[in-house]
PDB file of C-alpha atoms in Angstrom:
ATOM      1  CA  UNK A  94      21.039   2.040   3.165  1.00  0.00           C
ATOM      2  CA  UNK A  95      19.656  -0.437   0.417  1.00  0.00           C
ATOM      3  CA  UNK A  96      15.993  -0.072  -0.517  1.00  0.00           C
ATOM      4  CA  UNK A  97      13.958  -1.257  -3.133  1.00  0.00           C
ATOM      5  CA  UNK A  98      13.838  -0.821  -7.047  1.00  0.00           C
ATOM      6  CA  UNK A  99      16.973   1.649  -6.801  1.00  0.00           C
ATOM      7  CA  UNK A 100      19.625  -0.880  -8.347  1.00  0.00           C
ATOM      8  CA  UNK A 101      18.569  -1.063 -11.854  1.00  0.00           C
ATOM      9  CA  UNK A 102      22.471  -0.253 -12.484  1.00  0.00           C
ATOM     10  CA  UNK A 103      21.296   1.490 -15.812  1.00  0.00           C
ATOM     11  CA  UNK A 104      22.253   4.935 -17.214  1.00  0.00           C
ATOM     12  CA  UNK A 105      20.619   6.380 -19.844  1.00  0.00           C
ATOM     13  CA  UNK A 106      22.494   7.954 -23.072  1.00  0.00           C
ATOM     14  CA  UNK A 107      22.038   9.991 -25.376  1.00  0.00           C
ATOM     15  CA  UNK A 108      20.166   8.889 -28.176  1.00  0.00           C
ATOM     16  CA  UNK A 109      22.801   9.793 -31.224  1.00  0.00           C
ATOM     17  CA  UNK A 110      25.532   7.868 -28.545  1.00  0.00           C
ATOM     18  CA  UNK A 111      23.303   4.764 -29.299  1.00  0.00           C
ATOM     19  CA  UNK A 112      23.175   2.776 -32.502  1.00  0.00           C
ATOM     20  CA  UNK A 113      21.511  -0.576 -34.017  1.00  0.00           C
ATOM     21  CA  UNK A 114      25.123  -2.228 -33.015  1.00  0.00           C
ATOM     22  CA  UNK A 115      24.631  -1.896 -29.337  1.00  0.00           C
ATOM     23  CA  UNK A 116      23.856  -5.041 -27.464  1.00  0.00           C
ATOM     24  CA  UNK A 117      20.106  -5.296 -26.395  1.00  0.00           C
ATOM     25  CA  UNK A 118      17.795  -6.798 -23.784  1.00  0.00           C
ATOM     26  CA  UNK A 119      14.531  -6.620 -23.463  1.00  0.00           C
ATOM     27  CA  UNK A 120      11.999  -6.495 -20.770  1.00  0.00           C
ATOM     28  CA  UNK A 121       8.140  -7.430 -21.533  1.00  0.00           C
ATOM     29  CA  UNK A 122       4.999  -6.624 -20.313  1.00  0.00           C
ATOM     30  CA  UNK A 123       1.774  -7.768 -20.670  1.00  0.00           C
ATOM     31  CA  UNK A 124      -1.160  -5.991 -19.499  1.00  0.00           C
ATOM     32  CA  UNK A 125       0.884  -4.400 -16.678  1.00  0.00           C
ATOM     33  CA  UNK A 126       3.000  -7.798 -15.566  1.00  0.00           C
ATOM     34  CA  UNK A 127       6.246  -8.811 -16.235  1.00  0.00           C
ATOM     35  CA  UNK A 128       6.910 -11.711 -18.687  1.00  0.00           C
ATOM     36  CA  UNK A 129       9.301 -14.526 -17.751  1.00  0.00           C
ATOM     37  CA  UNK A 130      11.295 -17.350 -18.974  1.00  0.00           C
ATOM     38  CA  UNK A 131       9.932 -21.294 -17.778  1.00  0.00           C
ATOM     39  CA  UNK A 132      13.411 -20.720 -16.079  1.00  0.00           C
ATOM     40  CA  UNK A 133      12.181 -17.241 -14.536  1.00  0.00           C
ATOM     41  CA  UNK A 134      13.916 -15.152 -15.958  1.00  0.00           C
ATOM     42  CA  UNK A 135      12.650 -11.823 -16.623  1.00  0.00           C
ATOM     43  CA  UNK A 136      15.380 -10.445 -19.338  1.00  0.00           C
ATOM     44  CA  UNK A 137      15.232 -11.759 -23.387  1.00  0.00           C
ATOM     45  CA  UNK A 138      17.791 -11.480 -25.802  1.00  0.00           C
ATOM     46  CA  UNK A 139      17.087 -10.142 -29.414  1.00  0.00           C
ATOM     47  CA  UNK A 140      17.429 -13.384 -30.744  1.00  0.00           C
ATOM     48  CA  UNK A 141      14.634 -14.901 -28.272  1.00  0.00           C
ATOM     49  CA  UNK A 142      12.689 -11.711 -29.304  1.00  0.00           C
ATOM     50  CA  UNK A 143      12.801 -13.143 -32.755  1.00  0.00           C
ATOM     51  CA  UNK A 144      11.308 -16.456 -31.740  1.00  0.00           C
ATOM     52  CA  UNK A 145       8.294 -15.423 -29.730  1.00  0.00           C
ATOM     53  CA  UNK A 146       6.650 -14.979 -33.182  1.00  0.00           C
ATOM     54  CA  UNK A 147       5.024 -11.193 -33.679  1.00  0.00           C
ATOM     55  CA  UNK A 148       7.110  -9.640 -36.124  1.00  0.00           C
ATOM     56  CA  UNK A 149       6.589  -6.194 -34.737  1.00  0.00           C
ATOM     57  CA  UNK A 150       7.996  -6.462 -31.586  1.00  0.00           C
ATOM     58  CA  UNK A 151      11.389  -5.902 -33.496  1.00  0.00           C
ATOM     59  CA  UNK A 152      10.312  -2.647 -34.719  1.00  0.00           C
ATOM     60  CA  UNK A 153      12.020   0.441 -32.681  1.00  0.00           C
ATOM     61  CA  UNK A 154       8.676   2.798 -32.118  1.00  0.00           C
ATOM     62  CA  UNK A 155       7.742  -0.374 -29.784  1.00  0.00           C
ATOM     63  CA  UNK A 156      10.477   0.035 -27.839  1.00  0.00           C
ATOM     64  CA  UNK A 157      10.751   1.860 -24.112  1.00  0.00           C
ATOM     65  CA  UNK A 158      13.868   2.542 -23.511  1.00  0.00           C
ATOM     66  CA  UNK A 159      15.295   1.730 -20.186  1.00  0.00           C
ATOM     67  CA  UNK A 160      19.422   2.630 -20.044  1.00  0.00           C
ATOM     68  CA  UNK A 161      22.336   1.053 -20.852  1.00  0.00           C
ATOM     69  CA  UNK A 162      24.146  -1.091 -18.104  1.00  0.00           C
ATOM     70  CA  UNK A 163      27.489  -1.041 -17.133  1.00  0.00           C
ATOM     71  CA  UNK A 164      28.856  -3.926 -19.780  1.00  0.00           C
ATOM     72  CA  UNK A 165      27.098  -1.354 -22.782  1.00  0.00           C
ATOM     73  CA  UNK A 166      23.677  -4.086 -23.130  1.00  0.00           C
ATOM     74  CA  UNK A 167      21.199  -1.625 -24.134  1.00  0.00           C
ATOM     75  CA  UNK A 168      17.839  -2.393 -21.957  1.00  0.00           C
ATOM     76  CA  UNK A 169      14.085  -1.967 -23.913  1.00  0.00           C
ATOM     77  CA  UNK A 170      11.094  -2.404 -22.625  1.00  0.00           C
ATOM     78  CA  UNK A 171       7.839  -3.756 -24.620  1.00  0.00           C
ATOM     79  CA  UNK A 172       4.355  -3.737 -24.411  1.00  0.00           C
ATOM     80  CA  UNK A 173       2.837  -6.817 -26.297  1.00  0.00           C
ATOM     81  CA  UNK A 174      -0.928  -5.601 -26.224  1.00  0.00           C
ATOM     82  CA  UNK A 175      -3.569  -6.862 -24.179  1.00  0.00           C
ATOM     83  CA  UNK A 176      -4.579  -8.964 -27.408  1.00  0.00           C
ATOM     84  CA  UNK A 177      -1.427 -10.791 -27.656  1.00  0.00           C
ATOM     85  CA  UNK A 178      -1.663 -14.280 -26.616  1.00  0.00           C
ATOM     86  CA  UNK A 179       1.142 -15.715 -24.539  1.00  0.00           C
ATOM     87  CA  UNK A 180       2.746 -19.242 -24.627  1.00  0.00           C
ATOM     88  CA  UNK A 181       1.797 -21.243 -22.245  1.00  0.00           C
ATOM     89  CA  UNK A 182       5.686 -22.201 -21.466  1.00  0.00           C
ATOM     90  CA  UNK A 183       5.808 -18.466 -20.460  1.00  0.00           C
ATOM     91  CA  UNK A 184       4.599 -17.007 -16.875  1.00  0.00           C
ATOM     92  CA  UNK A 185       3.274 -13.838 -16.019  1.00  0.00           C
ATOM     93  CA  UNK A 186       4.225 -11.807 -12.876  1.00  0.00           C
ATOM     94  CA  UNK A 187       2.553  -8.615 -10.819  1.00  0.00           C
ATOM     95  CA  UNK A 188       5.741  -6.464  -9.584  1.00  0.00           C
ATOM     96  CA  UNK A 189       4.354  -6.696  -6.355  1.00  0.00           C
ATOM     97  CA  UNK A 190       4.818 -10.751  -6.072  1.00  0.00           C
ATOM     98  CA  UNK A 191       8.115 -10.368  -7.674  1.00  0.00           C
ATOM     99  CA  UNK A 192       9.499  -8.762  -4.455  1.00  0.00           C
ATOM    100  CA  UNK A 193       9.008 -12.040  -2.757  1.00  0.00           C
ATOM    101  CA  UNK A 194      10.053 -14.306  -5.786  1.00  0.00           C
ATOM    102  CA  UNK A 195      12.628 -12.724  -7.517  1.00  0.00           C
ATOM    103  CA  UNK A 196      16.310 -12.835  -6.217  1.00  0.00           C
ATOM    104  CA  UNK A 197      18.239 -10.383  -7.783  1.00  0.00           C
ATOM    105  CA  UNK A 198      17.266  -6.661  -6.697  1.00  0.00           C
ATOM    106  CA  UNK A 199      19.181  -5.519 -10.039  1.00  0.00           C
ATOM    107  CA  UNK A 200      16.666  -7.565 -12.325  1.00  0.00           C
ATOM    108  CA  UNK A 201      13.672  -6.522  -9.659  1.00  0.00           C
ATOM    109  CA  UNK A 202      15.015  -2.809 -10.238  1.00  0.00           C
ATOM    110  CA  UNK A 203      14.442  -2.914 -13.769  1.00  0.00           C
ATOM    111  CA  UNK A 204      11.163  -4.500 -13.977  1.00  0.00           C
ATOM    112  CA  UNK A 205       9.910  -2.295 -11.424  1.00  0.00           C
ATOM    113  CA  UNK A 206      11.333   0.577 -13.959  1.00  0.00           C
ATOM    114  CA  UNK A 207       9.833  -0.957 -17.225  1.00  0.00           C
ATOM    115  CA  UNK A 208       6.221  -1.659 -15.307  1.00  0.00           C
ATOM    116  CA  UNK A 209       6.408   2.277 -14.208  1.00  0.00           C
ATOM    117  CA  UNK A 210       7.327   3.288 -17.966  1.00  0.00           C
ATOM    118  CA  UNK A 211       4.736   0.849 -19.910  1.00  0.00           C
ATOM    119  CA  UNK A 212       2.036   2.495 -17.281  1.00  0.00           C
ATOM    120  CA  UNK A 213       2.712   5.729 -17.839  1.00  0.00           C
ATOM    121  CA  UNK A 214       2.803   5.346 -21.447  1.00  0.00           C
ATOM    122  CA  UNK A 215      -1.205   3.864 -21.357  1.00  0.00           C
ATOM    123  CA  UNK A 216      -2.433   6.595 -19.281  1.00  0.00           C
ATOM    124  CA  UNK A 217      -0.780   8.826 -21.520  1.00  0.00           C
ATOM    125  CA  UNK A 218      -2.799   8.434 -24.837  1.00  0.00           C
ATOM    126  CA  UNK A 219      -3.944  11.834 -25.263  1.00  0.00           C
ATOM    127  CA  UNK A 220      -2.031  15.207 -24.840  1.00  0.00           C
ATOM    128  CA  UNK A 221      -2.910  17.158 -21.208  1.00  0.00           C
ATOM    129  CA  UNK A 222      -2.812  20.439 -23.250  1.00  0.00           C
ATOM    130  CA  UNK A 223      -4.666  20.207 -26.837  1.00  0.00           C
ATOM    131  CA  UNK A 224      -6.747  16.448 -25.973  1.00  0.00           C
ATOM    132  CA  UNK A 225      -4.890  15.441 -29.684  1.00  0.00           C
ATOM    133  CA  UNK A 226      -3.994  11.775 -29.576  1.00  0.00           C
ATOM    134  CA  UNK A 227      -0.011  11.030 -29.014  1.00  0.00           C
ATOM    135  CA  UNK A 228       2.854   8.810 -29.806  1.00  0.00           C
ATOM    136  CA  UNK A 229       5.952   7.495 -28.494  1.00  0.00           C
ATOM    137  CA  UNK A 230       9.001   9.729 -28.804  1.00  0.00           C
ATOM    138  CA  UNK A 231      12.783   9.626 -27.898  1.00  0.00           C
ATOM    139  CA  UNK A 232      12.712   6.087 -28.013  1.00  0.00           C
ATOM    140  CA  UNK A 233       9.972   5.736 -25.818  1.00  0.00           C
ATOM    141  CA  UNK A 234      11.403   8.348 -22.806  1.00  0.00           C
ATOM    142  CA  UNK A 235       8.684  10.609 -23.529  1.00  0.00           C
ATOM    143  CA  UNK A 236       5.410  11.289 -25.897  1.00  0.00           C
ATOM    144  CA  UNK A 237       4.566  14.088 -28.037  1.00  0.00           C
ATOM    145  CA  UNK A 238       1.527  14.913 -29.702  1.00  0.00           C
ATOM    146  CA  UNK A 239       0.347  16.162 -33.531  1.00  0.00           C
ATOM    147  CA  UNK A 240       0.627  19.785 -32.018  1.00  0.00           C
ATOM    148  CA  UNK A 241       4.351  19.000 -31.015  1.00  0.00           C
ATOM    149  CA  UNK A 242       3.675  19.287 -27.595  1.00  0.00           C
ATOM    150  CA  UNK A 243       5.979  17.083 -24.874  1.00  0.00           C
ATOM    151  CA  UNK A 244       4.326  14.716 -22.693  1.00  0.00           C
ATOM    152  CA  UNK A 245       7.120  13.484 -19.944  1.00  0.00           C
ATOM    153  CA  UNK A 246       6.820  10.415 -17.523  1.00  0.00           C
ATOM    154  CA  UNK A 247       4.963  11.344 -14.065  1.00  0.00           C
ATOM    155  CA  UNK A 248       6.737  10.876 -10.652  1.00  0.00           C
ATOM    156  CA  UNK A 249       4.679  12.085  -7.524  1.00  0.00           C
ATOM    157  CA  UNK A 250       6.759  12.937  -4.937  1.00  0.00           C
ATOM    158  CA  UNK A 251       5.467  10.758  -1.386  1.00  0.00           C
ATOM    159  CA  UNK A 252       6.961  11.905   2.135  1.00  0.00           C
ATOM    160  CA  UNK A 253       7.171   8.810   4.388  1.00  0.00           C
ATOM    161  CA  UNK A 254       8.277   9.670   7.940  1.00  0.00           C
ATOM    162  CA  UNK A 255       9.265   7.718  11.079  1.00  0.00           C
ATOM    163  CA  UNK A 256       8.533   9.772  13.968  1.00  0.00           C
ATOM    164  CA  UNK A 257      10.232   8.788  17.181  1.00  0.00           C
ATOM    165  CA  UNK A 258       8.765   9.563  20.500  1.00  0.00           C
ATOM    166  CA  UNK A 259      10.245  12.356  22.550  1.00  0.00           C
ATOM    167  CA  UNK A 260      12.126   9.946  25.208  1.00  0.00           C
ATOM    168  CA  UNK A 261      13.458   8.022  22.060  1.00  0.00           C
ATOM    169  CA  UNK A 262      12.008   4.419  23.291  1.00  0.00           C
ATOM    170  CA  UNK A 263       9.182   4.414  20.587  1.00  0.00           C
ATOM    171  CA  UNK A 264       7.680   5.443  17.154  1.00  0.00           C
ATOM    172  CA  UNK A 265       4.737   6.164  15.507  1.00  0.00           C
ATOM    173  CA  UNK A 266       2.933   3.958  13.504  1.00  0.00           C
ATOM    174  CA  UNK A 267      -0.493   3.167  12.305  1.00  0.00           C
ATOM    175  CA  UNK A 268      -2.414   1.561   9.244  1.00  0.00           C
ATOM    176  CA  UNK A 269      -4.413   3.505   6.785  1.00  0.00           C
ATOM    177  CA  UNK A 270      -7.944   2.424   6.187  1.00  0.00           C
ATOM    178  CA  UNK A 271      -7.293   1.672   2.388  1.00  0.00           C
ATOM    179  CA  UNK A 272      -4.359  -0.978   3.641  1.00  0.00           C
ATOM    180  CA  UNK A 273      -5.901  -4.468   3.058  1.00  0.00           C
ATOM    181  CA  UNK A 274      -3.543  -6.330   5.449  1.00  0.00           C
ATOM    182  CA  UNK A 275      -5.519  -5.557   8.754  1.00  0.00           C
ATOM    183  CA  UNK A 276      -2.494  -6.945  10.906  1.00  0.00           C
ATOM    184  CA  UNK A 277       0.309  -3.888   9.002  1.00  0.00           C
ATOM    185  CA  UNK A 278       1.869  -1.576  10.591  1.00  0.00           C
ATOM    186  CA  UNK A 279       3.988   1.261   8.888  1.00  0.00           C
ATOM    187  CA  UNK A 280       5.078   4.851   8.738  1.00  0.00           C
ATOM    188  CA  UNK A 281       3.191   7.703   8.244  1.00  0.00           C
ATOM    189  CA  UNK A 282       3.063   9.220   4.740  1.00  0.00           C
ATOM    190  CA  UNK A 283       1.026  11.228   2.658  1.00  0.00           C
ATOM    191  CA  UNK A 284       2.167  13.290  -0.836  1.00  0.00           C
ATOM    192  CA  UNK A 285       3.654  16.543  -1.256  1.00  0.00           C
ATOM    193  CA  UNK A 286       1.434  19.497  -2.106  1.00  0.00           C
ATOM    194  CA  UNK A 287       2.250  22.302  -3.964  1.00  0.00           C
ATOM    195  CA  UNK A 288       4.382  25.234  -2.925  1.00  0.00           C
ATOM    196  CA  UNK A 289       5.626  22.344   0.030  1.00  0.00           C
ATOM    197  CA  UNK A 290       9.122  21.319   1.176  1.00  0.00           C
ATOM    198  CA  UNK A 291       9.331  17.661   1.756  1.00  0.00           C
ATOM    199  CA  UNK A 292       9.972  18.651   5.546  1.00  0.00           C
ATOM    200  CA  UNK A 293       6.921  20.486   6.083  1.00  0.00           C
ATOM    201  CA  UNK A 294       4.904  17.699   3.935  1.00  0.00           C
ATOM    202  CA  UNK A 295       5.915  14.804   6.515  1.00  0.00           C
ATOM    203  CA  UNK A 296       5.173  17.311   9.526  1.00  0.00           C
ATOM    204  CA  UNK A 297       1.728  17.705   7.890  1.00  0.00           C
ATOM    205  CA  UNK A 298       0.954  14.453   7.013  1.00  0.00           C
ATOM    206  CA  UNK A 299       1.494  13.514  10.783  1.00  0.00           C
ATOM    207  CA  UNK A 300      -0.385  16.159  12.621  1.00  0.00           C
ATOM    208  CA  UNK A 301      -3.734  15.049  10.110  1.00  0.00           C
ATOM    209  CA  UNK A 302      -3.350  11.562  10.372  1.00  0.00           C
ATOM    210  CA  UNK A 303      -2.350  11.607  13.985  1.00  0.00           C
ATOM    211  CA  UNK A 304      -2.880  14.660  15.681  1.00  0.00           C
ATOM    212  CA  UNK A 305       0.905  14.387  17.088  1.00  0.00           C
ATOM    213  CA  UNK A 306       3.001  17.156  16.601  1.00  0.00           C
ATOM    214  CA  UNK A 307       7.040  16.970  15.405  1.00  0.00           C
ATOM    215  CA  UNK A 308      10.236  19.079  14.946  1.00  0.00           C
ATOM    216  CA  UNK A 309      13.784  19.076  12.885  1.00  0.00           C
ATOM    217  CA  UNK A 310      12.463  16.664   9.976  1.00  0.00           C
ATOM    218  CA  UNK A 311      15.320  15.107   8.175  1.00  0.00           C
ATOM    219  CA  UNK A 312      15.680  13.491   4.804  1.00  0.00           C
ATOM    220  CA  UNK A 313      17.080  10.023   5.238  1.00  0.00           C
ATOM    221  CA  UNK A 314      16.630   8.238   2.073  1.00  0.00           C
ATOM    222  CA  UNK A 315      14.657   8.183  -1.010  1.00  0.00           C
ATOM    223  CA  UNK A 316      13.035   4.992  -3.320  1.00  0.00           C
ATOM    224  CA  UNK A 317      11.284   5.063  -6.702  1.00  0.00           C
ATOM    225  CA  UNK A 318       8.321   3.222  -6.450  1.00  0.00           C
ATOM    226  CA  UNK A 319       6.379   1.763  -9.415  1.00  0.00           C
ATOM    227  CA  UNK A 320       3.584   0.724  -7.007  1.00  0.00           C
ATOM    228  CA  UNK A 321       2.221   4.201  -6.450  1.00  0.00           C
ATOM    229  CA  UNK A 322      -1.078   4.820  -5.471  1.00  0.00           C
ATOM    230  CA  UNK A 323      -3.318   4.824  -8.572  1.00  0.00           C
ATOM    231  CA  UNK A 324      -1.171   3.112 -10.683  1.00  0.00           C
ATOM    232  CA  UNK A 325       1.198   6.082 -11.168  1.00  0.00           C
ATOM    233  CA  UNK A 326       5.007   6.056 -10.564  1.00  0.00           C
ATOM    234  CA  UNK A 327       6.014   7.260  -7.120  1.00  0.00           C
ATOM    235  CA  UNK A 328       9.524   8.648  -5.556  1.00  0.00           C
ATOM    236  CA  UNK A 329       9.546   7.633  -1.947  1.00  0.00           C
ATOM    237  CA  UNK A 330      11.174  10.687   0.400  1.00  0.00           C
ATOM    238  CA  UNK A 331      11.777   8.472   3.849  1.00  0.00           C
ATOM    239  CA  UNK A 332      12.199  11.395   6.384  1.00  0.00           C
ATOM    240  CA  UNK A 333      12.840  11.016  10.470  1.00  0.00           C
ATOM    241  CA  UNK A 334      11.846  13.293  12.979  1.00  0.00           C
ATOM    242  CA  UNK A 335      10.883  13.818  16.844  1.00  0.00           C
ATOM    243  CA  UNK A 336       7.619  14.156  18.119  1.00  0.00           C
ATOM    244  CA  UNK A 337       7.237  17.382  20.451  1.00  0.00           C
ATOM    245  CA  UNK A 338       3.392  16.025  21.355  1.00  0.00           C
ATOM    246  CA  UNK A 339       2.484  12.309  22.379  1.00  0.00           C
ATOM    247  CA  UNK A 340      -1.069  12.385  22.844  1.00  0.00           C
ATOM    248  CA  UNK A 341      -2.793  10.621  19.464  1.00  0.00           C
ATOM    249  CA  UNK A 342      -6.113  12.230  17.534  1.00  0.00           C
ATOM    250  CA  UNK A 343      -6.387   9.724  14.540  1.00  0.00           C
ATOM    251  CA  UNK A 344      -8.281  11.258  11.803  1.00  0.00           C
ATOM    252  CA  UNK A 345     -11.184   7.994  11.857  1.00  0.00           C
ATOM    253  CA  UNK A 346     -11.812   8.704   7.785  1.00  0.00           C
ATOM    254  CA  UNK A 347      -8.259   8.118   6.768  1.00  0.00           C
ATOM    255  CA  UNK A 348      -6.422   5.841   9.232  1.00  0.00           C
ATOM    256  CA  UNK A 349      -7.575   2.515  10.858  1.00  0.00           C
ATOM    257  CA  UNK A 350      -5.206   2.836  13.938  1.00  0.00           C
ATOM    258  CA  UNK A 351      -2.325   5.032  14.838  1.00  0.00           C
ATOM    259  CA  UNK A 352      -0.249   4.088  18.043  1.00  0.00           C
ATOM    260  CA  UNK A 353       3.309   4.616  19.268  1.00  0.00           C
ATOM    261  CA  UNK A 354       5.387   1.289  19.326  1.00  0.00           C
ATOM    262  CA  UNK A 355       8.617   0.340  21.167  1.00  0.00           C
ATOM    263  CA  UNK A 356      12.013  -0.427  19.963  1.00  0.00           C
ATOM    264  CA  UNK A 357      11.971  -3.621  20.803  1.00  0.00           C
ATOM    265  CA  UNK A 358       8.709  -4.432  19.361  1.00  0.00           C
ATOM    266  CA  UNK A 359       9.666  -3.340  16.167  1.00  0.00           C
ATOM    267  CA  UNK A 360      12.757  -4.953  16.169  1.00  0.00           C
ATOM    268  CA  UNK A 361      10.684  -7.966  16.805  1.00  0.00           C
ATOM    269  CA  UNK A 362       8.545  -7.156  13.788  1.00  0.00           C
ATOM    270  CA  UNK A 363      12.060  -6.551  11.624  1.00  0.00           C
ATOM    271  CA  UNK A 364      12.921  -9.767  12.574  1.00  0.00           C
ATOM    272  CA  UNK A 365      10.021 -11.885  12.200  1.00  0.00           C
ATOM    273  CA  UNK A 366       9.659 -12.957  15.599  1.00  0.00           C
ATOM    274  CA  UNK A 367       6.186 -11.855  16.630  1.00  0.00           C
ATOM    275  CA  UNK A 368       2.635 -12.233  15.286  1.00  0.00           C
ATOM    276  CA  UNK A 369       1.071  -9.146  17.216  1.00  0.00           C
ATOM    277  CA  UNK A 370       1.822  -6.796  13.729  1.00  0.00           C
ATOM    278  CA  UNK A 371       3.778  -6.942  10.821  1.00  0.00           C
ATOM    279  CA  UNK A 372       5.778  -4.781   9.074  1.00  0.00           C
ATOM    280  CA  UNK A 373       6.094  -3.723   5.030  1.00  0.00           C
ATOM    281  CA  UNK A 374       8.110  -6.218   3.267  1.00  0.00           C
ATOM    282  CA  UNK A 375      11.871  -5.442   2.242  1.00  0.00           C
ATOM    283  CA  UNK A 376      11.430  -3.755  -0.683  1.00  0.00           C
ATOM    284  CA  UNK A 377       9.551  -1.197   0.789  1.00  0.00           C
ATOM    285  CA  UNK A 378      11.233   2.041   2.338  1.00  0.00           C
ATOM    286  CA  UNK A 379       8.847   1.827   5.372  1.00  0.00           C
ATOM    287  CA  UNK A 380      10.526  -1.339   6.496  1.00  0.00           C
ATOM    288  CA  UNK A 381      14.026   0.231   5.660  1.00  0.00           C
ATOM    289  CA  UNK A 382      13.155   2.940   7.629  1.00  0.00           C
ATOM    290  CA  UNK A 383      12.435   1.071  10.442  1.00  0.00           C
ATOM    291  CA  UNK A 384      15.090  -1.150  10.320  1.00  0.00           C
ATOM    292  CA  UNK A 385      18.052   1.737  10.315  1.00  0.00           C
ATOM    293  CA  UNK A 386      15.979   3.803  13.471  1.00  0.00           C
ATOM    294  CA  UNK A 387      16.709   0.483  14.705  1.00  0.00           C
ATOM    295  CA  UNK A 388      20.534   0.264  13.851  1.00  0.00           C
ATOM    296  CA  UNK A 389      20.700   3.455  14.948  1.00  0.00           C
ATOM    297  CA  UNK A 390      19.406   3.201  18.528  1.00  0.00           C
ATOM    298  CA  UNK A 391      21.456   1.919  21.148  1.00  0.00           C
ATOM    299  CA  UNK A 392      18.959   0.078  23.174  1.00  0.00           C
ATOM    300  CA  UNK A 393      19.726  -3.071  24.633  1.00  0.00           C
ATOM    301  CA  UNK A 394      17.114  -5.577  25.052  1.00  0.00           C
TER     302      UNK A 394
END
């Protein structure tokens, strides 16, 4: 199963296995957006680093690094400051319109990865344990403070589940009431609590925002997502299970509508051939989701 932001196609290596010799490309990012070429594209070379005229971006403490890809480029990303002015010959993009203008999912991959990593990097200006004021470290992987204590990139851990319907023809879906697009429809999810398995997260998460009840919760699939909920860097759990209740008691304060929809509706939906709901885009594990329960159903229309 593809999803979303999991091709980067980078592996990261030990920092004494890298050196100043390695090739290097750089990602950059501007008050949370990616920076691209007039020709779009999102990746510069040293030399083009060079050009764009601050003298510090060349400096290694600047530098996030990202992992090395399978030819031995060496991948950075850097944060220009919310001062620095860009050229007008450049464009600026939010990761989230990149997954409906970009092309490659390997170059979507990494700027999701580089957005997620210059994010946590702002939110991380002061150490969690002694409030002291820190700095990059480990070329960028990490920070540590003056009292030498490690500060290391956040991932919160989201269950996502598609719950089919006892007699197999349907699943549950609804729309949270912080979900802008009044016409979505999408999985159930919710995060992972302390001292919780992800299987007894998605049950949770169902029986408050839905009042339906489920058994034998499987893992399916997992995505990082750099679109997480309060700006923080997510890992997507996508989870399937069967409902052993039907009847639906939305919780009013958190979801807009919960409702069980057939197979062929949603296949409808996948294939954008109806107008009565849509569906999360492709980069998103939701529509993944929904599109192998589909695959794997044996309905015919």
């Amino acid at each position: 199963m593809a999803v979303g932001f999991a091709e980067s196609e980078l592996t990261c290596r030990p920092e004494s296995s890298t050196t100043r010799k390695d090739p290097r490309a750089f990602i950059l990012l501007h008050r949370n957006k990616i920076v691209s070429h007039p020709s779009q594209k999102l990746e510069f070379s040293a030399d083009e680093l060079e050009g764009l005229g601050k003298s510090n971006l060349c400096v290694e403490e600047h530098h996030m690094y990202l992992g090395h890809d399978h030819s031995g480029v060496a991948y950075f990303a850097i944060d220009l400051g919310d001062d620095y002015n860009i050229d007008e010959t450049f464009e600026l993009h939010d990761v989230r319109s990149l997954m409906n203008e970009c092309t490659s999912r390997v170059a979507m991959s990494r700027a999701g990865l580089a957005v997620a990593l210059g994010r946590w990097h702002s939110r991380t200006r002061f150490c969690s344990r002694c409030g002291t004021k820190t700095m990059p470290h480990k070329r960028g992987t990490r920070r540590i403070c003056e009292n030498g204590h490690t500060q290391y990139p956040r991932t919160d851990p989201v269950a996502i589940v598609a719950v089919e319907h006892p007699e197999g023809h349907s699943l549950l879906l609804g729309r949270s009431q912080k979900i802008v697009n009044k016409n979505m429809l999408t999985c159930l999810s919710g995060f992972v609590d302390f001292g919780e398995t992800v299987q007894q997260a998605a049950a949770r998460e169902v029986r408050e925002e839905s009042g339906v009840l489920v058994d034998r919760v499987e893992m399916i699939c997992s995505q990082p997502w750099p679109l997480g909920r309060g700006g923080n860097h997510e890992i997507m759990i996508g989870c399937y299970a069967i409902a052993t209740t039907t009847d639906i008691f939305m919780d009013p304060e958190e979801m807009d509508i919960v409702r069980w929809v057939h197979f062929r509706d949603i296949k409808r939906a996948i294939q954008e051939e109806t107008t009565e709901f849509q569906i999360p885009p492709a980069y998103a594990l939701a529509h993944s989701l929904l599109t192998w329960w589909v695959e794997k159903k044996s309905f015919k229309l």
